[in-house]
XYZ file of C-alpha atoms in Angstrom:
666
model
C 0.111 0.270 0.084
C 1.558 3.256 -0.897
C 2.239 6.151 1.371
C -1.121 8.300 2.983
C -1.756 11.083 5.348
C -3.196 9.933 8.426
C -6.254 11.492 9.689
C -7.387 11.786 13.004
C -10.935 11.667 13.570
C -13.181 10.501 16.294
C -14.235 6.089 16.093
C -17.363 5.822 13.927
C -16.638 8.863 11.361
C -13.901 7.293 10.037
C -14.042 7.248 5.556
C -14.625 3.316 4.821
C -13.729 2.061 0.976
C -15.958 -0.857 2.095
C -19.966 0.714 0.836
C -22.911 -1.898 2.004
C -23.205 -3.110 -1.596
C -19.817 -3.864 -1.752
C -19.924 -6.143 1.475
C -23.407 -7.390 0.131
C -22.078 -8.761 -2.790
C -20.109 -10.608 -1.114
C -22.552 -12.854 1.245
C -22.657 -16.370 1.402
C -20.105 -19.101 -0.300
C -19.534 -22.188 -2.198
C -21.505 -24.745 -0.787
C -21.630 -28.654 -1.521
C -18.803 -29.230 -3.186
C -18.877 -32.557 -5.422
C -16.935 -34.657 -8.438
C -18.842 -35.719 -11.433
C -16.507 -37.577 -13.457
C -13.307 -35.272 -13.844
C -15.075 -32.593 -13.318
C -15.463 -30.418 -9.709
C -19.262 -29.386 -8.916
C -20.928 -26.945 -6.359
C -23.308 -24.782 -5.710
C -22.737 -21.162 -5.506
C -24.583 -17.946 -4.013
C -26.267 -15.132 -6.722
C -27.014 -12.091 -4.265
C -27.547 -9.977 -7.009
C -29.945 -12.237 -8.522
C -33.031 -12.165 -5.832
C -30.723 -14.661 -3.796
C -30.619 -17.774 -5.581
C -28.428 -20.241 -5.574
C -26.324 -21.855 -9.009
C -25.227 -24.870 -9.655
C -21.604 -24.265 -10.782
C -18.642 -26.770 -13.118
C -15.238 -26.551 -13.557
C -14.294 -27.724 -16.955
C -10.777 -29.954 -17.484
C -9.031 -26.721 -18.649
C -10.036 -24.379 -15.880
C -12.787 -22.571 -17.369
C -15.821 -22.348 -14.006
C -19.628 -21.891 -15.228
C -22.947 -21.502 -14.496
C -24.762 -24.643 -15.538
C -27.947 -23.093 -14.421
C -29.714 -19.365 -15.417
C -31.858 -17.698 -13.112
C -34.906 -18.739 -12.227
C -33.268 -22.078 -11.322
C -32.486 -22.015 -7.655
C -31.176 -25.236 -6.335
C -31.859 -25.294 -2.598
C -33.124 -27.527 -0.526
C -36.356 -26.954 2.224
C -35.917 -29.933 4.013
C -35.682 -29.463 8.032
C -36.396 -25.859 6.653
C -32.058 -25.772 6.738
C -31.899 -27.837 3.506
C -29.061 -30.565 3.013
C -27.425 -32.082 -0.296
C -29.716 -30.401 -2.947
C -28.002 -31.869 -6.072
C -26.329 -34.975 -7.291
C -24.370 -35.995 -10.736
C -23.113 -38.704 -12.245
C -20.769 -39.146 -15.260
C -22.420 -41.367 -18.262
C -19.327 -41.762 -20.118
C -18.170 -40.388 -23.347
C -20.820 -38.949 -25.741
C -22.973 -38.847 -23.286
C -22.211 -36.371 -20.601
C -23.117 -35.658 -17.253
C -26.565 -36.151 -15.561
C -27.505 -34.029 -12.661
C -30.428 -34.212 -10.252
C -31.398 -31.210 -8.156
C -34.050 -29.589 -6.006
C -35.310 -26.200 -7.167
C -35.981 -23.952 -4.261
C -39.721 -22.343 -5.324
C -41.216 -25.281 -5.505
C -38.902 -28.240 -4.395
C -39.496 -30.408 -7.221
C -36.743 -32.768 -8.168
C -35.853 -32.200 -11.419
C -33.223 -33.855 -13.662
C -30.799 -31.836 -16.367
C -28.675 -32.996 -18.833
C -26.173 -30.072 -19.912
C -24.053 -31.867 -22.472
C -27.377 -32.473 -24.318
C -28.025 -29.414 -27.124
C -31.025 -28.363 -26.259
C -32.002 -29.982 -22.441
C -34.147 -28.169 -20.407
C -34.565 -29.149 -16.614
C -36.818 -32.014 -16.452
C -38.949 -32.657 -13.223
C -38.548 -36.331 -11.434
C -40.897 -35.433 -8.318
C -44.904 -34.127 -8.087
C -46.084 -31.159 -6.385
C -48.702 -31.727 -3.650
C -50.648 -29.002 -2.185
C -51.303 -30.722 0.968
C -48.687 -28.157 3.972
C -45.615 -28.039 2.664
C -45.863 -30.002 -0.458
C -43.030 -32.552 -0.994
C -39.296 -31.575 0.235
C -36.416 -33.917 -1.056
C -32.421 -33.425 0.338
C -29.361 -35.561 0.728
C -29.213 -36.991 -2.959
C -27.294 -39.858 -4.143
C -27.643 -41.360 -7.727
C -27.689 -44.879 -8.003
C -26.950 -45.158 -12.051
C -27.643 -48.701 -11.766
C -30.605 -48.867 -10.078
C -32.285 -46.022 -12.366
C -32.848 -44.013 -8.792
C -32.128 -41.471 -6.805
C -31.687 -42.243 -2.996
C -32.784 -38.949 -0.905
C -34.924 -38.247 2.355
C -38.222 -37.029 1.438
C -40.083 -35.363 3.713
C -43.873 -34.798 2.943
C -46.324 -32.953 4.941
C -49.198 -34.676 6.138
C -51.982 -31.650 6.585
C -51.327 -27.862 7.147
C -49.864 -27.344 10.445
C -45.693 -27.562 10.559
C -45.752 -30.497 12.289
C -48.296 -32.229 10.336
C -45.244 -34.259 8.124
C -43.131 -37.939 8.198
C -39.655 -38.576 6.796
C -38.286 -41.380 4.635
C -35.811 -42.688 2.900
C -37.249 -42.836 -0.643
C -36.220 -44.004 -4.256
C -37.004 -41.500 -7.094
C -36.612 -43.057 -10.474
C -34.686 -41.676 -12.818
C -37.041 -41.977 -15.926
C -39.243 -38.940 -14.823
C -42.012 -41.658 -14.057
C -42.834 -40.205 -10.713
C -43.022 -36.825 -11.871
C -46.956 -36.713 -11.859
C -47.437 -40.113 -9.834
C -46.360 -40.207 -6.305
C -47.059 -44.094 -6.262
C -44.121 -44.608 -8.420
C -41.512 -43.149 -5.345
C -40.155 -45.966 -3.500
C -40.205 -45.909 0.596
C -37.160 -47.446 1.532
C -37.711 -46.994 4.916
C -41.156 -46.855 7.469
C -41.914 -43.184 9.172
C -41.236 -44.888 12.793
C -38.326 -42.387 13.539
C -38.994 -38.705 13.073
C -35.378 -37.964 11.363
C -33.451 -39.881 8.731
C -30.623 -38.925 6.259
C -29.865 -40.317 3.674
C -28.633 -44.225 3.182
C -24.954 -45.156 2.668
C -24.575 -47.969 0.509
C -21.899 -50.811 1.333
C -19.228 -50.748 -1.581
C -20.655 -54.932 -1.843
C -23.857 -53.226 -2.384
C -25.305 -55.330 0.067
C -26.496 -53.468 3.317
C -27.502 -49.622 3.770
C -26.647 -47.250 6.567
C -28.164 -44.126 7.785
C -28.657 -41.741 10.990
C -31.902 -41.435 13.040
C -33.302 -39.329 15.552
C -36.727 -38.263 17.650
C -38.261 -35.708 19.211
C -37.531 -34.012 21.649
C -33.511 -34.784 20.780
C -31.892 -32.725 18.270
C -29.192 -34.781 16.441
C -26.219 -33.273 18.630
C -28.197 -34.848 21.977
C -28.519 -38.198 20.409
C -28.807 -40.230 17.179
C -28.836 -43.686 16.425
C -27.122 -45.549 13.360
C -29.825 -47.920 11.409
C -27.952 -50.683 9.217
C -30.319 -52.909 6.984
C -30.170 -55.113 3.788
C -30.628 -54.373 0.370
C -33.016 -56.168 -1.488
C -34.513 -56.135 -4.857
C -37.422 -54.608 -3.142
C -35.906 -52.187 -0.967
C -34.606 -52.777 2.599
C -35.298 -55.640 5.307
C -34.264 -56.375 8.954
C -33.161 -52.680 9.889
C -31.920 -52.406 13.330
C -30.020 -50.109 15.464
C -26.596 -50.575 15.248
C -24.958 -47.936 17.827
C -26.227 -44.655 18.967
C -28.949 -43.752 21.991
C -30.545 -40.670 23.793
C -27.224 -39.418 25.110
C -24.499 -40.470 21.897
C -24.883 -38.074 18.891
C -23.403 -39.827 15.703
C -22.904 -36.851 13.389
C -22.028 -38.870 10.145
C -21.738 -42.882 9.061
C -19.728 -43.825 6.396
C -18.444 -47.381 4.726
C -14.832 -48.223 4.780
C -13.620 -49.713 1.466
C -13.502 -53.151 3.312
C -16.864 -52.766 4.315
C -16.320 -51.701 7.863
C -18.290 -48.502 8.641
C -16.801 -45.131 9.962
C -18.811 -43.472 12.123
C -18.046 -40.060 14.032
C -19.429 -40.369 17.349
C -19.221 -37.935 20.744
C -19.398 -41.146 22.930
C -16.129 -40.129 24.439
C -17.299 -36.401 25.307
C -16.343 -35.726 21.678
C -17.090 -36.151 18.243
C -14.569 -38.795 17.379
C -14.175 -41.118 14.483
C -14.647 -44.836 15.136
C -14.375 -47.713 13.195
C -17.645 -50.139 13.631
C -18.446 -53.540 13.303
C -21.748 -53.722 11.216
C -22.303 -57.268 12.712
C -22.164 -56.240 16.551
C -21.203 -52.581 16.690
C -18.470 -52.777 18.643
C -16.564 -49.572 18.114
C -12.893 -48.773 18.273
C -11.960 -45.257 18.220
C -9.230 -44.696 15.914
C -7.783 -41.439 17.021
C -8.568 -40.950 20.743
C -8.435 -36.345 21.283
C -10.203 -33.872 22.688
C -10.926 -32.741 19.933
C -13.749 -32.467 17.234
C -13.921 -34.888 14.091
C -17.565 -33.615 13.155
C -19.779 -30.875 14.224
C -23.601 -30.245 14.349
C -26.288 -31.595 11.875
C -28.127 -28.658 11.199
C -28.246 -29.949 7.506
C -28.610 -33.262 5.773
C -25.443 -34.377 3.818
C -22.941 -32.634 5.500
C -19.519 -34.618 5.607
C -16.341 -33.867 8.144
C -14.118 -37.067 7.011
C -13.838 -39.245 3.844
C -12.539 -42.468 3.493
C -9.971 -42.744 0.543
C -8.994 -45.747 -1.626
C -6.184 -46.552 0.228
C -7.899 -46.825 3.395
C -6.560 -43.936 4.599
C -9.241 -40.932 6.008
C -9.269 -37.315 4.869
C -10.447 -35.872 8.207
C -11.470 -32.411 9.776
C -9.952 -31.893 13.174
C -9.614 -29.517 16.119
C -11.555 -27.385 18.947
C -12.954 -24.242 17.886
C -11.730 -23.873 14.277
C -11.265 -27.402 12.481
C -8.550 -27.939 10.106
C -8.046 -30.786 7.564
C -5.965 -34.039 8.388
C -4.889 -37.535 6.684
C -5.643 -39.825 9.211
C -4.197 -43.615 9.177
C -6.693 -45.548 11.027
C -4.186 -48.191 11.497
C -1.767 -46.280 13.382
C -3.850 -43.362 14.578
C -1.332 -41.169 12.970
C -2.998 -37.536 11.893
C -1.087 -35.637 9.753
C -2.202 -31.718 9.145
C -2.509 -30.948 5.621
C -0.311 -28.053 5.189
C -1.447 -24.569 3.597
C -2.964 -21.410 4.943
C -6.607 -22.023 5.422
C -7.498 -22.328 9.075
C -11.468 -22.920 8.927
C -12.759 -25.950 6.827
C -16.114 -26.348 5.851
C -17.989 -29.553 6.787
C -18.332 -30.371 3.244
C -14.977 -33.175 2.606
C -15.269 -35.520 -0.409
C -13.226 -37.488 -2.190
C -12.447 -39.199 -5.326
C -9.264 -41.605 -6.186
C -6.326 -39.920 -4.683
C -7.920 -36.077 -4.498
C -9.899 -34.457 -1.723
C -12.014 -31.500 -1.818
C -12.691 -29.384 0.561
C -14.231 -25.681 1.010
C -12.000 -23.197 3.457
C -11.034 -19.864 4.279
C -8.782 -17.412 6.367
C -9.164 -14.641 8.643
C -8.283 -12.768 5.415
C -9.492 -14.672 2.686
C -13.266 -16.149 1.423
C -14.276 -19.401 1.397
C -13.046 -21.011 -1.622
C -12.559 -24.713 -2.741
C -9.421 -26.422 -2.313
C -7.985 -29.501 -4.012
C -5.423 -31.649 -1.731
C -3.580 -34.847 -4.058
C -2.400 -36.843 -1.404
C 0.357 -38.063 -3.246
C 2.000 -34.944 -3.076
C 0.847 -33.355 -0.075
C 0.297 -29.883 -1.501
C -2.725 -28.494 -1.661
C -4.490 -26.160 -3.902
C -7.120 -23.524 -4.565
C -9.113 -25.043 -7.569
C -12.390 -22.995 -8.134
C -14.490 -20.308 -6.405
C -11.441 -18.473 -5.477
C -10.840 -15.801 -3.470
C -10.131 -12.496 -4.617
C -9.993 -9.086 -2.953
C -13.020 -6.962 -2.614
C -11.055 -4.403 -1.064
C -7.340 -3.502 -0.261
C -6.307 -6.308 2.462
C -4.675 -3.606 4.845
C -8.037 -2.424 4.917
C -9.218 -5.742 7.069
C -8.753 -6.120 10.780
C -6.313 -8.106 12.260
C -8.653 -10.391 14.591
C -7.115 -12.118 17.989
C -8.617 -15.694 19.365
C -9.372 -14.768 23.087
C -10.501 -17.044 25.915
C -12.407 -14.851 28.457
C -12.925 -16.247 32.236
C -17.033 -16.221 32.924
C -19.259 -16.716 36.125
C -17.580 -19.477 38.070
C -14.202 -18.962 36.434
C -15.523 -21.135 33.167
C -13.831 -20.002 29.808
C -15.566 -17.896 27.474
C -14.016 -18.431 23.570
C -14.258 -15.359 21.278
C -13.048 -13.413 18.758
C -11.578 -10.142 18.029
C -11.918 -7.299 15.559
C -10.687 -4.332 16.610
C -11.439 -0.848 14.649
C -8.891 -0.678 11.721
C -8.533 1.557 9.235
C -4.754 2.837 7.703
C -6.285 6.169 6.601
C -7.763 7.057 10.188
C -6.661 7.183 14.007
C -8.828 8.523 17.200
C -7.961 11.377 18.851
C -5.472 10.744 22.267
C -7.734 9.170 24.827
C -11.278 7.765 23.151
C -12.528 4.425 23.600
C -13.499 2.832 21.148
C -17.418 1.448 20.794
C -17.633 -2.546 20.545
C -20.577 -4.277 19.510
C -21.074 -8.001 20.581
C -21.840 -10.480 17.553
C -24.213 -13.413 19.022
C -24.161 -16.571 16.743
C -27.436 -18.331 15.920
C -28.082 -21.599 16.437
C -27.417 -21.650 19.547
C -25.289 -25.396 18.949
C -23.234 -23.566 16.831
C -20.496 -21.527 16.190
C -18.908 -18.421 14.930
C -15.909 -19.320 12.498
C -13.048 -16.766 12.311
C -13.348 -16.437 8.400
C -13.435 -13.078 6.191
C -16.473 -11.403 6.607
C -16.508 -7.945 4.523
C -20.101 -7.052 7.138
C -17.424 -6.854 9.767
C -15.219 -4.765 7.804
C -17.846 -2.531 7.021
C -17.487 -1.298 10.809
C -14.337 -2.279 11.720
C -13.233 0.464 8.742
C -15.192 3.134 10.243
C -13.909 2.729 13.917
C -16.058 0.333 15.667
C -14.869 -2.901 16.960
C -16.888 -6.346 17.169
C -16.405 -9.207 19.255
C -17.534 -12.635 17.899
C -18.647 -14.722 21.533
C -18.629 -18.098 20.878
C -20.402 -18.346 24.507
C -21.066 -22.059 26.235
C -23.671 -24.015 24.246
C -21.509 -23.605 21.131
C -20.027 -26.440 19.100
C -16.164 -27.057 18.782
C -15.186 -27.324 22.483
C -16.778 -30.816 22.994
C -20.269 -31.940 24.732
C -19.752 -30.977 28.153
C -19.505 -26.900 26.839
C -22.270 -27.371 24.379
C -24.296 -28.729 27.439
C -23.591 -25.827 29.593
C -26.539 -24.177 27.633
C -29.295 -27.340 29.122
C -31.853 -25.698 30.671
C -29.874 -22.524 30.569
C -30.675 -20.645 27.002
C -31.211 -17.044 28.127
C -28.669 -17.887 30.960
C -25.746 -18.992 30.107
C -25.382 -17.237 26.752
C -26.223 -13.651 27.860
C -23.804 -14.318 31.254
C -21.477 -14.884 28.670
C -21.808 -11.837 26.600
C -21.771 -9.441 29.498
C -18.925 -10.868 31.001
C -16.854 -10.453 27.588
C -18.266 -7.056 27.704
C -16.904 -6.350 30.882
C -13.909 -7.662 30.273
C -13.320 -5.560 27.122
C -13.893 -2.164 29.457
C -11.842 -3.365 32.475
C -8.880 -4.375 29.814
C -9.377 -0.511 28.119
C -10.267 -1.579 24.874
C -14.211 -0.722 24.725
C -15.202 2.515 25.975
C -18.405 1.189 28.345
C -20.589 3.795 27.106
C -20.423 2.824 23.704
C -21.206 -1.295 24.072
C -23.881 -2.649 21.961
C -25.501 -6.062 20.780
C -26.649 -8.193 17.604
C -27.526 -11.060 16.547
C -30.068 -13.309 13.965
C -32.301 -16.125 14.974
C -30.857 -17.499 18.329
C -28.290 -14.594 18.440
C -31.516 -12.632 18.185
C -33.068 -14.013 20.776
C -29.698 -13.609 23.320
C -29.497 -9.862 21.945
C -33.399 -9.044 23.168
C -32.852 -11.315 26.809
C -29.849 -9.114 27.529
C -31.373 -5.607 26.446
C -34.263 -6.471 28.420
C -32.322 -8.143 31.464
C -28.783 -5.691 31.935
C -27.798 -2.571 31.528
C -24.501 -3.291 29.909
C -25.417 -2.587 26.534
C -26.662 0.578 25.342
C -28.554 -0.465 22.006
C -29.128 -3.579 20.249
C -29.884 -4.667 16.455
C -31.905 -8.396 16.525
C -32.365 -9.940 13.078
C -35.273 -12.702 12.884
C -35.455 -13.679 16.425
C -36.832 -15.632 18.782
C -39.204 -13.322 21.368
C -41.278 -15.348 22.969
C -40.688 -18.805 24.189
C -44.511 -19.747 24.637
C -45.520 -19.009 21.187
C -42.981 -20.323 19.556
C -42.990 -23.621 21.091
C -46.192 -24.489 22.015
C -48.131 -22.057 19.898
C -46.859 -23.731 16.899
C -44.618 -20.750 15.623
C -41.915 -22.468 14.334
C -40.778 -25.139 12.020
C -40.813 -28.903 13.214
C -37.261 -29.589 13.431
C -37.205 -26.901 16.577
C -40.383 -27.405 17.399
C -39.412 -29.068 20.854
C -35.899 -28.237 21.063
C -36.786 -26.011 23.825
C -37.253 -29.147 25.842
C -33.935 -29.127 26.496
C -32.352 -25.612 25.955
C -34.757 -24.328 28.603
C -36.637 -27.498 30.267
C -39.795 -29.651 29.570
C -42.878 -27.584 29.699
C -45.003 -29.548 30.875
C -42.843 -29.516 33.955
C -41.618 -26.003 33.726
C -43.938 -23.562 31.838
C -43.118 -20.415 34.650
C -39.795 -20.379 32.757
C -40.819 -20.210 29.502
C -42.812 -17.148 30.236
C -40.020 -15.464 32.630
C -37.104 -15.830 29.947
C -39.131 -14.701 27.602
C -38.043 -10.960 26.333
C -41.728 -10.161 25.259
C -42.736 -10.832 28.632
C -40.502 -8.164 30.241
C -40.299 -5.429 27.266
C -41.215 -2.940 29.714
C -37.796 -3.387 30.905
C -36.324 -2.350 27.848
C -34.258 1.110 28.118
C -32.168 0.553 25.115
C -33.115 2.159 21.192
C -32.992 -1.241 19.365
C -33.130 -2.387 15.236
C -35.659 -5.338 14.645
C -34.910 -7.156 11.596
C -37.535 -9.667 9.848
C -37.801 -11.406 6.900
C -41.701 -11.913 6.054
C -41.439 -15.347 4.554
C -40.145 -16.832 7.559
C -41.273 -20.056 8.868
C -39.045 -20.558 11.419
C -39.199 -17.236 13.298
C -42.309 -15.757 11.747
C -42.814 -12.283 12.269
C -45.657 -12.653 15.034
C -42.310 -13.242 17.377
C -41.863 -9.274 16.296
C -45.455 -7.890 15.840
C -45.596 -9.067 19.605
C -42.637 -7.649 20.931
C -43.595 -4.476 19.592
C -46.944 -4.041 20.760
C -45.149 -4.656 24.425
C -43.221 -2.089 23.979
C -45.484 0.241 22.149
C -46.148 3.866 24.529
C -43.096 2.901 26.645
C -40.896 6.042 24.660
C -38.030 3.226 23.502
C -36.741 4.402 20.232
C -36.625 1.814 17.823
C -37.275 0.682 14.365
C -39.106 -2.378 12.185
C -37.853 -3.030 9.100
C -39.453 -6.071 7.395
C -38.820 -7.853 4.009
C -40.841 -9.290 1.544
C -39.256 -12.158 -0.087
C -37.155 -13.343 2.688
C -36.973 -16.198 4.830
C -34.980 -17.127 7.607
C -31.990 -15.303 6.917
C -31.374 -12.646 4.256
C -30.149 -13.081 0.723
C -31.368 -10.228 -1.696
C -28.394 -7.747 -1.880
C -30.274 -5.157 -2.044
C -31.895 -5.799 1.312
C -28.783 -6.991 2.985
C -27.734 -3.452 2.016
C -30.593 -1.762 3.835
C -30.088 -3.839 7.046
C -26.140 -2.979 7.058
C -26.538 0.510 6.635
C -29.700 0.907 9.065
C -27.455 -0.747 11.711
C -24.511 1.629 10.977
C -26.959 4.234 11.686
C -28.390 3.177 14.848
C -24.848 2.600 16.181
C -24.417 6.437 15.304
C -27.673 8.094 16.513
C -27.065 6.046 20.111
C -22.852 6.136 20.259
C -23.014 9.797 18.769
C -20.889 10.510 15.823
C -22.220 10.439 12.081
C -20.940 8.284 9.714
C -19.906 9.975 6.092
C -23.170 9.069 3.413
C -25.420 6.771 5.093
C -29.579 7.006 5.305
C -30.504 8.067 8.419
C -32.530 5.439 9.780
C -35.967 6.809 11.156
C -36.487 5.882 14.795
C -40.235 5.584 16.189
C -40.909 6.272 19.993
């Protein structure tokens, strides 16, 4: 970077080269990378195209191209968070690729032959007008059987919980496009949730994961195994697992034994499992996570290679890619700059494919050839949207919370090479609270963070108790303590930053979406630490959200563990809800809501706003047509970022350059 004059200006007023449109244009990441023949395929975000996801391919010469054009949107709604929405197979010379994908608008499966001139996607599944219809995810093509094996989610009524889920086989010939009866059900619906089956190398057996309410997949799951016959599956039985053991992934090894990521030791470790007896041996006993929470179907933290080795993600907090020798337990980390890997590991031959990022580079698709041991980015390459010198230098921290417990966090200090603050001024800081809550904030490049830090606002991302990546005991801290431990941990980090002389105690904010929105609102009504808050698509009324049927089936009984059994502690649902204590809120806030959100619907926000009406609290409520749980359209992300910055400006007392003023209602 060339020499420049360093200007002195108050925090928050720094002129930034990163506008909201730039940050919004980089929203999203490559996802669900797979190999089709010798080609790499994946889904990619298109914020400027109404937030759709397209299907990409990388030709052998390195050329990248979008396979599907608007309005096609490759995204599944199974369990609302979706899962692997496409599958592909190479049919050989002269025929090219066949891909099957779920189209978001109607959730039908479509088959597409992109190498056939004039080909257009053709439907494979019918439409149902009952409730949420028919939905499909975790797709696997079995060309020899002429079918796609996947999870079918079928609504049986109009309520969000009126549905069933089974393992299904969809014919590739299109015969089920108008005839539901042509879809073969390979399992019954005795379990509420299932993943798609993995077929053994010899083709004789299949395994899949199942669980039931009120457990979530990180609480307890079981692995089922069955014989494969011409008519479907037979003799299904539970092999391993139970109510207190979470198996996040199951795969066949090349020798027809099984590999499972189970947390029976308190950490998700990879075990070899005997398919006859269920006897399991830990292949690399470590107090590290080799898997994570199964929020979407089809996630993959490890993959067995043809030579018997296993490509595996592992670590505490951030996961890195390693190669595990199951015979010796030796785990060799792959070199390279990438510090955060997504649960998208796949292999073919000697190639390992993953999606990875760093604190200063975005997610890109990385290939490792185990013959050379050298990884390289091969697709969706990172490109600098701004000068790297503009990026903050994040710091990983471990804070001490109540009772001496550890709290993990990432600090992003204010940074702009062209500006410095007046001597003695402390910066404002905003605590970012991730969703889930059984999830984790990764330490990766996020231009939305840089949007604020480059203007002189510090960010602290808190992986509070209940977050994943630090073992079962850490995530179990939130059991029956949601709204308590998460709030306490955020307050502890904020107070520590003040005590260290890092942050201005009068200019602390908090923001979050979904479960993070809940924690933000719960903090605002329970303490005076924060001067304002930005709340996105939140939970605000526990009773309405759970017992009132205001959310989807997947999380409809999540609160049984997060808060406690409603039948036993109904008062806890009332007493912890921000809507109950709206009279306690004193801080200005911004509320952001998608009008198509079925996970945290607008009714939650509307009830909260009614409760604060006439209390003189400055606030703004922005809603967005066509947005669900999380915002995907570029113009809406821009509006949210600018509104949030304006809120901070008005509360913290500065005038940001070139940002529309958010009108606050009293």
